[in-house]
Amino acid sequence: MQKLKLVIYYLFIQYLPHSRLIGISNVMRLWYVAKVLKVMPFDKNSKFEFGIYLSNAKNLKIGKHVRINENVFLQGSIQIGDYAMLAPNVSIYSKTHNYHDIHTPMVKSGESETKTVIIEEDVWIGINAVILPGITIGKGSIIGANAVVTKNVAPYSIMGGIPAKLLRERT
């Protein structure tokens, strides 16, 4: 049954028009993701735009008053806290490819174990940012555009770059 729900999401719900064009699109996506896929509370203050990839949605938890923009990629085990904002084209991964055995082609080496990504509340992740497996981004932090987050982020930090480094703290 879950597979059928995901097929409906990926064939139809995901591609409803942008909410700025047709406001009911956001409500329909929110309802489907909240009530059918059960990954977030139904909250009319949330935004859930078109083209969001949810993997299998099995280990995805999204808080209230969250804004997830278009073409965001959410793979695997991810927890997103209340009041978080994800800009367009953000990618969050909970696993990667194994690459340690140089005698086996990487494509045949399988995947790493799943490591949950935790985005705490009131976090803003900028456009095109990438969050790698097992990362925790602390409350109130900002991740700059195009950043690649390879290490945990302390609360109220502003991070940027590749790999992401502390630019300053929010005070």
mmCIF file of C-alpha atoms in Angstrom:
data_model
loop_
_atom_site.group_PDB
_atom_site.id
_atom_site.type_symbol
_atom_site.label_atom_id
_atom_site.label_comp_id
_atom_site.label_asym_id
_atom_site.label_seq_id
_atom_site.Cartn_x
_atom_site.Cartn_y
_atom_site.Cartn_z
ATOM 1 C CA MET A 1 0.000 0.000 0.000
ATOM 2 C CA GLN A 2 2.845 2.416 0.817
ATOM 3 C CA LYS A 3 4.286 1.863 -2.659
ATOM 4 C CA LEU A 4 0.978 2.818 -4.256
ATOM 5 C CA LYS A 5 0.822 5.983 -2.118
ATOM 6 C CA LEU A 6 4.336 6.907 -3.252
ATOM 7 C CA VAL A 7 3.490 6.214 -6.902
ATOM 8 C CA ILE A 8 0.552 8.634 -6.622
ATOM 9 C CA TYR A 9 2.837 11.205 -4.998
ATOM 10 C CA TYR A 10 5.560 10.870 -7.644
ATOM 11 C CA LEU A 11 3.178 10.786 -10.633
ATOM 12 C CA PHE A 12 0.732 13.471 -9.570
ATOM 13 C CA ILE A 13 1.011 15.242 -6.201
ATOM 14 C CA GLN A 14 4.688 16.165 -6.589
ATOM 15 C CA TYR A 15 3.974 17.975 -9.874
ATOM 16 C CA LEU A 16 1.045 20.159 -8.866
ATOM 17 C CA PRO A 17 1.785 23.765 -9.885
ATOM 18 C CA HIS A 18 3.835 26.090 -7.717
ATOM 19 C CA SER A 19 1.737 27.502 -4.864
ATOM 20 C CA ARG A 20 2.301 31.073 -6.102
ATOM 21 C CA LEU A 21 0.432 30.121 -9.279
ATOM 22 C CA ILE A 22 -2.328 28.064 -7.709
ATOM 23 C CA GLY A 23 -2.633 28.381 -3.916
ATOM 24 C CA ILE A 24 -4.622 25.174 -3.508
ATOM 25 C CA SER A 25 -1.602 23.195 -4.795
ATOM 26 C CA ASN A 26 0.253 23.715 -1.521
ATOM 27 C CA VAL A 27 -2.772 22.669 0.532
ATOM 28 C CA MET A 28 -3.202 19.519 -1.573
ATOM 29 C CA ARG A 29 0.494 18.590 -1.251
ATOM 30 C CA LEU A 30 0.460 19.271 2.499
ATOM 31 C CA TRP A 31 -2.673 17.198 2.976
ATOM 32 C CA TYR A 32 -1.251 14.279 1.010
ATOM 33 C CA VAL A 33 2.144 14.300 2.713
ATOM 34 C CA ALA A 34 0.571 14.766 6.174
ATOM 35 C CA LYS A 35 -2.488 12.542 6.025
ATOM 36 C CA VAL A 36 -1.569 9.885 3.468
ATOM 37 C CA LEU A 37 2.229 9.560 3.761
ATOM 38 C CA LYS A 38 2.163 10.601 7.457
ATOM 39 C CA VAL A 39 5.550 12.349 7.514
ATOM 40 C CA MET A 40 4.419 15.708 8.918
ATOM 41 C CA PRO A 41 1.532 17.361 10.744
ATOM 42 C CA PHE A 42 -1.091 19.056 8.597
ATOM 43 C CA ASP A 43 -0.229 22.705 9.148
ATOM 44 C CA LYS A 44 -1.586 25.411 6.833
ATOM 45 C CA ASN A 45 1.406 27.597 7.753
ATOM 46 C CA SER A 46 3.775 25.129 6.097
ATOM 47 C CA LYS A 47 4.873 25.299 2.468
ATOM 48 C CA PHE A 48 5.609 22.148 0.514
ATOM 49 C CA GLU A 49 6.440 23.094 -3.068
ATOM 50 C CA PHE A 50 6.576 21.068 -6.275
ATOM 51 C CA GLY A 51 9.260 18.559 -7.234
ATOM 52 C CA ILE A 52 10.261 17.466 -3.703
ATOM 53 C CA TYR A 53 11.854 14.002 -3.671
ATOM 54 C CA LEU A 54 10.929 11.991 -0.553
ATOM 55 C CA SER A 55 12.772 8.713 -1.113
ATOM 56 C CA ASN A 56 10.425 6.083 0.349
ATOM 57 C CA ALA A 57 9.189 8.505 3.077
ATOM 58 C CA LYS A 58 9.471 5.670 5.628
ATOM 59 C CA ASN A 59 11.973 7.366 7.953
ATOM 60 C CA LEU A 60 11.160 10.992 7.182
ATOM 61 C CA LYS A 61 9.761 13.259 9.911
ATOM 62 C CA ILE A 62 8.938 16.908 9.238
ATOM 63 C CA GLY A 63 7.806 19.404 11.892
ATOM 64 C CA LYS A 64 5.239 22.186 11.799
ATOM 65 C CA HIS A 65 5.454 25.595 10.099
ATOM 66 C CA VAL A 66 8.177 24.248 7.790
ATOM 67 C CA ARG A 67 8.947 25.668 4.354
ATOM 68 C CA ILE A 68 10.392 23.282 1.800
ATOM 69 C CA ASN A 69 10.956 24.831 -1.601
ATOM 70 C CA GLU A 70 10.994 23.272 -5.042
ATOM 71 C CA ASN A 71 13.277 20.447 -6.127
ATOM 72 C CA VAL A 72 14.504 19.546 -2.636
ATOM 73 C CA PHE A 73 15.983 16.018 -2.384
ATOM 74 C CA LEU A 74 15.289 14.197 0.913
ATOM 75 C CA GLN A 75 16.889 10.746 0.925
ATOM 76 C CA GLY A 76 16.234 8.283 3.716
ATOM 77 C CA SER A 77 16.262 8.884 7.458
ATOM 78 C CA ILE A 78 15.783 12.618 8.068
ATOM 79 C CA GLN A 79 14.211 14.637 10.875
ATOM 80 C CA ILE A 80 13.337 18.263 10.149
ATOM 81 C CA GLY A 81 12.317 20.393 13.133
ATOM 82 C CA ASP A 82 9.634 23.046 13.442
ATOM 83 C CA TYR A 83 10.094 26.395 11.646
ATOM 84 C CA ALA A 84 12.857 25.100 9.355
ATOM 85 C CA MET A 85 13.292 26.557 5.865
ATOM 86 C CA LEU A 86 14.867 24.667 2.972
ATOM 87 C CA ALA A 87 15.613 26.723 -0.137
ATOM 88 C CA PRO A 88 15.314 25.307 -3.666
ATOM 89 C CA ASN A 89 17.574 22.440 -4.725
ATOM 90 C CA VAL A 90 18.759 21.481 -1.216
ATOM 91 C CA SER A 91 19.957 17.856 -1.021
ATOM 92 C CA ILE A 92 19.989 15.877 2.237
ATOM 93 C CA TYR A 93 21.451 12.360 2.256
ATOM 94 C CA SER A 94 21.359 9.679 4.964
ATOM 95 C CA LYS A 95 23.577 7.188 3.128
ATOM 96 C CA THR A 96 26.245 7.154 0.447
ATOM 97 C CA HIS A 97 28.187 4.656 -1.659
ATOM 98 C CA ASN A 98 30.908 2.439 -0.228
ATOM 99 C CA TYR A 99 34.269 3.180 -1.818
ATOM 100 C CA HIS A 100 36.934 1.737 0.510
ATOM 101 C CA ASP A 101 37.769 -1.450 -1.430
ATOM 102 C CA ILE A 102 39.891 -0.327 -4.407
ATOM 103 C CA HIS A 103 39.596 -3.815 -5.947
ATOM 104 C CA THR A 104 35.817 -3.582 -6.305
ATOM 105 C CA PRO A 105 34.213 -1.026 -8.617
ATOM 106 C CA MET A 106 32.359 1.555 -6.520
ATOM 107 C CA VAL A 107 29.128 0.897 -8.384
ATOM 108 C CA LYS A 108 29.297 -2.709 -7.105
ATOM 109 C CA SER A 109 30.410 -1.839 -3.556
ATOM 110 C CA GLY A 110 26.932 -1.174 -2.207
ATOM 111 C CA GLU A 111 25.722 1.588 0.060
ATOM 112 C CA SER A 112 26.851 2.718 3.477
ATOM 113 C CA GLU A 113 24.733 2.172 6.541
ATOM 114 C CA THR A 114 21.969 4.715 7.090
ATOM 115 C CA LYS A 115 22.928 7.652 9.321
ATOM 116 C CA THR A 116 20.021 9.881 10.327
ATOM 117 C CA VAL A 117 20.280 13.583 9.500
ATOM 118 C CA ILE A 118 18.753 15.915 12.083
ATOM 119 C CA ILE A 119 17.772 19.448 11.194
ATOM 120 C CA GLU A 120 16.758 21.104 14.463
ATOM 121 C CA GLU A 121 14.134 23.842 14.727
ATOM 122 C CA ASP A 122 14.437 27.329 13.232
ATOM 123 C CA VAL A 123 17.156 26.335 10.733
ATOM 124 C CA TRP A 124 17.552 28.004 7.333
ATOM 125 C CA ILE A 125 19.324 26.014 4.616
ATOM 126 C CA GLY A 126 20.277 28.053 1.540
ATOM 127 C CA ILE A 127 19.849 27.233 -2.127
ATOM 128 C CA ASN A 128 21.838 24.268 -3.513
ATOM 129 C CA ALA A 129 23.239 23.285 -0.095
ATOM 130 C CA VAL A 130 24.182 19.628 0.459
ATOM 131 C CA ILE A 131 23.910 17.915 3.854
ATOM 132 C CA LEU A 132 25.802 14.612 4.181
ATOM 133 C CA PRO A 133 24.785 11.510 6.198
ATOM 134 C CA GLY A 134 24.697 11.622 9.991
ATOM 135 C CA ILE A 135 24.874 15.409 10.291
ATOM 136 C CA THR A 136 23.025 17.373 12.966
ATOM 137 C CA ILE A 137 22.367 21.036 12.259
ATOM 138 C CA GLY A 138 21.772 22.848 15.534
ATOM 139 C CA LYS A 139 18.827 25.055 16.416
ATOM 140 C CA GLY A 140 18.739 28.494 14.831
ATOM 141 C CA SER A 141 21.589 27.847 12.386
ATOM 142 C CA ILE A 142 21.960 29.146 8.846
ATOM 143 C CA ILE A 143 23.616 27.152 6.077
ATOM 144 C CA GLY A 144 24.739 29.368 3.193
ATOM 145 C CA ALA A 145 23.963 28.862 -0.464
ATOM 146 C CA ASN A 146 25.991 26.109 -2.172
ATOM 147 C CA ALA A 147 27.527 24.921 1.124
ATOM 148 C CA VAL A 148 28.446 21.263 1.639
ATOM 149 C CA VAL A 149 27.950 20.305 5.286
ATOM 150 C CA THR A 150 30.337 17.510 6.290
ATOM 151 C CA LYS A 151 30.382 18.041 10.086
ATOM 152 C CA ASN A 152 27.800 18.732 12.773
ATOM 153 C CA VAL A 153 26.763 22.365 13.140
ATOM 154 C CA ALA A 154 26.499 23.983 16.576
ATOM 155 C CA PRO A 155 23.308 25.881 17.430
ATOM 156 C CA TYR A 156 23.040 29.461 16.135
ATOM 157 C CA SER A 157 25.944 29.085 13.692
ATOM 158 C CA ILE A 158 26.217 30.603 10.238
ATOM 159 C CA MET A 159 28.062 28.199 7.956
ATOM 160 C CA GLY A 160 29.235 28.503 4.368
ATOM 161 C CA GLY A 161 31.653 27.071 1.833
ATOM 162 C CA ILE A 162 32.868 23.698 0.622
ATOM 163 C CA PRO A 163 33.275 22.088 3.037
ATOM 164 C CA ALA A 164 31.092 24.320 5.216
ATOM 165 C CA LYS A 165 32.993 26.289 7.837
ATOM 166 C CA LEU A 166 31.820 28.579 10.620
ATOM 167 C CA LEU A 167 31.468 32.118 9.260
ATOM 168 C CA ARG A 168 30.102 33.562 12.473
ATOM 169 C CA GLU A 169 27.634 32.932 15.254
ATOM 170 C CA ARG A 170 24.179 34.421 15.496
ATOM 171 C CA THR A 171 23.941 36.577 18.587
#
